[in-house]
Amino acid sequence: MITRSRNSFAISKVGGAVLLCVLTLFLGCSKETTDAPILIKFPHVTAPATPKGQAAERFRQLVEKRLAGRVTVEVYPSGQLMSDDDSLDALAFGEVQMIAISLSKLDRLTHKFQIFDLPFLFPDLQTVEKFQASDYGKELFNSIVDRKLLGLSFWHNGMKQFGGPVPMRSPQDAAGLKFRIMESDVLQAQILQIDGNPQKMALGEVYQALQTGAVDAQENTWSNTYSSKFYEVQDYITETNHGYIGYLVAVNPDFWNSLPDDIRSELDAIVKEVSVWANEQAASINLAGKEKIIASGQSEVIELTAEERAGWQQAMRPVWEKFSDNIGADLINAAEAYGKPAE
Ligand code: SIN
């Protein structure tokens, strides 16, 4: 019994070795298998015409041109593959290789990006860009490597506006409204600060939530508001420019470090090149979205006076204090200084 089993083990070892040799020979002969291009699956949640959609597509095209046959990029826009929340897990487990996720949605993993959600901290994209290029901004790329996310770059979307069922000229007009927000505790505090009712929700659910009255209002950029058609289901948009939406372009660090050096450095160069291109045109894509919304006549755009805008600013300012222990008062002061005119 024992002998038989030893023999059959020996036979199966020999058989296994033969099979392995045959397989190795076969694979060795099959050029297609050994030279199969590295696949980068890149899901994101916005439409192809948005700043992120265009940047992801340009990245795909440049990789196709410069790493032809060696790397293939599959871009899945509009949340067709998964939500942002799911993409964080999928990246960590190696099911996808690249994401460009809203900085607000990293709140689940770390507090380090909360500064980008503080209301009225960054007046415009140029100021955000200066801060992102600072030493602190660069440190953020490595700050969540232990959660299997390595940052390569920042991409802008734009500044946020409030949309809802009433003309919101002052924070008092927002009181009592249910606001859809991204998955961020800072944004939750921001809405509570104006006596609204914040509801964290994935982007793909917002249109229906506005349509059915599950939420009354939302905050987003012009390009997202246009491409997700929120202007069809909200009567007014107030141009507050009160916050920022931008993205961390990230890869799984194990995947990234496993790449041949020449491929990794070329991909890195392409990401950097695309970032410059994308960040230069983000503002004009948002402006075009605003103009198309106005032309549609479906949402009325409310422009605030300086005094009205200051009212919003004042009402939301206590949010800074609430998160200053998490973020660091020094960092908030440093970021604020980027937006002040030089003396
Ligand atoms: C994004 O721009 O990627 C997402 C924005 C949102 O969820 O509202």
CSV table of N, CA, C and O and ligand atoms in Angstrom, one decimal, residues 44-46 50 52 84 100-102 105 157 160 180-183 201-204 206 218-221 223-224 228 230 245-247, ligand 1:
chain,number,residue,atom,x,y,z
A,44,HIS,N,-12.5,54.6,-14.5
A,44,HIS,CA,-12.8,55.9,-13.8
A,44,HIS,C,-14.3,56.2,-14.0
A,44,HIS,O,-15.0,55.5,-14.7
A,45,VAL,N,-14.8,57.2,-13.3
A,45,VAL,CA,-16.2,57.3,-13.2
A,45,VAL,C,-16.8,58.5,-14.0
A,45,VAL,O,-18.0,58.6,-14.1
A,46,THR,N,-16.0,59.3,-14.6
A,46,THR,CA,-16.6,60.5,-15.4
A,46,THR,C,-16.6,60.1,-16.9
A,46,THR,O,-16.1,59.2,-17.3
A,50,THR,N,-14.9,64.7,-20.2
A,50,THR,CA,-14.5,65.5,-19.0
A,50,THR,C,-13.0,65.7,-19.0
A,50,THR,O,-12.3,64.9,-19.7
A,52,LYS,N,-10.9,64.5,-16.8
A,52,LYS,CA,-10.3,63.2,-16.5
A,52,LYS,C,-10.5,62.2,-17.7
A,52,LYS,O,-9.6,61.5,-18.0
A,84,ASP,N,-15.9,54.4,-7.8
A,84,ASP,CA,-14.6,54.8,-7.3
A,84,ASP,C,-14.3,54.0,-6.0
A,84,ASP,O,-13.1,53.6,-5.8
A,100,ALA,N,-7.6,57.1,-11.4
A,100,ALA,CA,-7.5,58.5,-11.2
A,100,ALA,C,-8.7,58.9,-10.3
A,100,ALA,O,-9.8,59.1,-10.9
A,101,ILE,N,-8.5,58.9,-9.0
A,101,ILE,CA,-9.6,59.0,-8.1
A,101,ILE,C,-9.7,60.4,-7.5
A,101,ILE,O,-8.6,60.9,-7.1
A,102,SER,N,-10.9,60.9,-7.3
A,102,SER,CA,-11.1,62.1,-6.6
A,102,SER,C,-10.4,62.1,-5.3
A,102,SER,O,-10.5,61.2,-4.5
A,105,LYS,N,-12.2,61.2,-2.2
A,105,LYS,CA,-12.6,59.8,-1.9
A,105,LYS,C,-11.5,59.0,-1.3
A,105,LYS,O,-11.7,57.8,-1.0
A,157,ASN,N,-9.8,68.5,-12.1
A,157,ASN,CA,-11.0,68.7,-12.7
A,157,ASN,C,-11.3,70.2,-12.7
A,157,ASN,O,-11.0,70.9,-13.6
A,160,LYS,N,-15.8,73.7,-7.6
A,160,LYS,CA,-17.2,73.2,-7.4
A,160,LYS,C,-18.2,74.3,-7.3
A,160,LYS,O,-17.9,75.4,-6.8
A,180,ARG,N,-26.2,65.7,-1.9
A,180,ARG,CA,-25.3,64.6,-2.2
A,180,ARG,C,-23.9,65.2,-2.1
A,180,ARG,O,-23.6,66.2,-2.7
A,181,ILE,N,-23.1,64.4,-1.5
A,181,ILE,CA,-21.6,64.7,-1.4
A,181,ILE,C,-20.8,63.5,-1.7
A,181,ILE,O,-21.3,62.4,-1.7
A,182,MET,N,-19.5,63.7,-2.1
A,182,MET,CA,-18.6,62.6,-2.2
A,182,MET,C,-18.3,62.0,-0.8
A,182,MET,O,-18.6,62.6,0.2
A,183,GLU,N,-17.6,60.8,-0.8
A,183,GLU,CA,-17.4,60.1,0.4
A,183,GLU,C,-16.2,60.8,1.2
A,183,GLU,O,-15.1,60.4,1.2
A,201,MET,N,-22.7,59.6,-1.5
A,201,MET,CA,-23.3,58.8,-2.6
A,201,MET,C,-22.3,58.7,-3.8
A,201,MET,O,-21.6,59.7,-4.0
A,202,ALA,N,-22.3,57.6,-4.5
A,202,ALA,CA,-21.5,57.5,-5.7
A,202,ALA,C,-22.0,58.3,-6.8
A,202,ALA,O,-23.2,58.6,-6.9
A,203,LEU,N,-21.1,58.8,-7.7
A,203,LEU,CA,-21.5,59.7,-8.7
A,203,LEU,C,-22.6,59.1,-9.6
A,203,LEU,O,-23.5,59.8,-10.0
A,204,GLY,N,-22.5,57.8,-9.9
A,204,GLY,CA,-23.4,57.2,-10.8
A,204,GLY,C,-24.9,57.2,-10.3
A,204,GLY,O,-25.8,56.9,-11.1
A,206,VAL,N,-26.3,59.8,-8.6
A,206,VAL,CA,-26.8,61.2,-8.3
A,206,VAL,C,-27.9,61.7,-9.2
A,206,VAL,O,-28.9,62.3,-8.7
A,218,GLN,N,-26.7,69.2,-4.8
A,218,GLN,CA,-25.4,68.6,-4.9
A,218,GLN,C,-24.3,69.7,-5.2
A,218,GLN,O,-24.7,70.8,-5.5
A,219,GLU,N,-23.1,69.3,-5.1
A,219,GLU,CA,-22.0,70.2,-5.5
A,219,GLU,C,-21.1,69.4,-6.4
A,219,GLU,O,-20.8,68.3,-6.2
A,220,ASN,N,-20.7,70.2,-7.5
A,220,ASN,CA,-19.8,69.5,-8.5
A,220,ASN,C,-19.2,70.6,-9.4
A,220,ASN,O,-19.6,71.8,-9.3
A,221,THR,N,-18.3,70.1,-10.3
A,221,THR,CA,-17.7,71.1,-11.2
A,221,THR,C,-18.7,71.2,-12.4
A,221,THR,O,-19.6,70.4,-12.6
A,223,SER,N,-18.0,70.7,-15.5
A,223,SER,CA,-17.9,69.6,-16.5
A,223,SER,C,-18.6,68.4,-16.0
A,223,SER,O,-19.3,67.7,-16.8
A,224,ASN,N,-18.6,68.1,-14.7
A,224,ASN,CA,-19.3,66.9,-14.2
A,224,ASN,C,-20.8,67.2,-14.2
A,224,ASN,O,-21.6,66.3,-14.6
A,228,SER,N,-22.8,64.7,-16.6
A,228,SER,CA,-23.7,63.8,-15.9
A,228,SER,C,-25.2,64.3,-15.9
A,228,SER,O,-26.0,63.7,-15.3
A,230,PHE,N,-26.8,66.8,-14.6
A,230,PHE,CA,-27.5,67.2,-13.4
A,230,PHE,C,-28.3,68.5,-13.7
A,230,PHE,O,-29.3,68.7,-13.0
A,245,ILE,N,-12.2,69.9,-7.1
A,245,ILE,CA,-12.2,68.5,-7.4
A,245,ILE,C,-10.9,68.2,-8.3
A,245,ILE,O,-10.8,68.8,-9.3
A,246,GLY,N,-10.1,67.3,-7.8
A,246,GLY,CA,-8.9,66.9,-8.5
A,246,GLY,C,-8.7,65.5,-8.2
A,246,GLY,O,-9.3,64.9,-7.4
A,247,TYR,N,-7.7,64.9,-8.9
A,247,TYR,CA,-7.5,63.4,-8.9
A,247,TYR,C,-6.1,63.0,-8.5
A,247,TYR,O,-5.1,63.7,-8.9
B,1,SIN,C1,-15.0,62.6,-10.2
B,1,SIN,O1,-15.0,63.7,-10.8
B,1,SIN,O2,-14.3,61.7,-10.5
B,1,SIN,C2,-16.1,62.3,-9.2
B,1,SIN,C3,-16.8,63.4,-8.8
B,1,SIN,C4,-18.0,63.0,-8.0
B,1,SIN,O3,-18.1,61.9,-7.5
B,1,SIN,O4,-18.9,63.9,-7.8
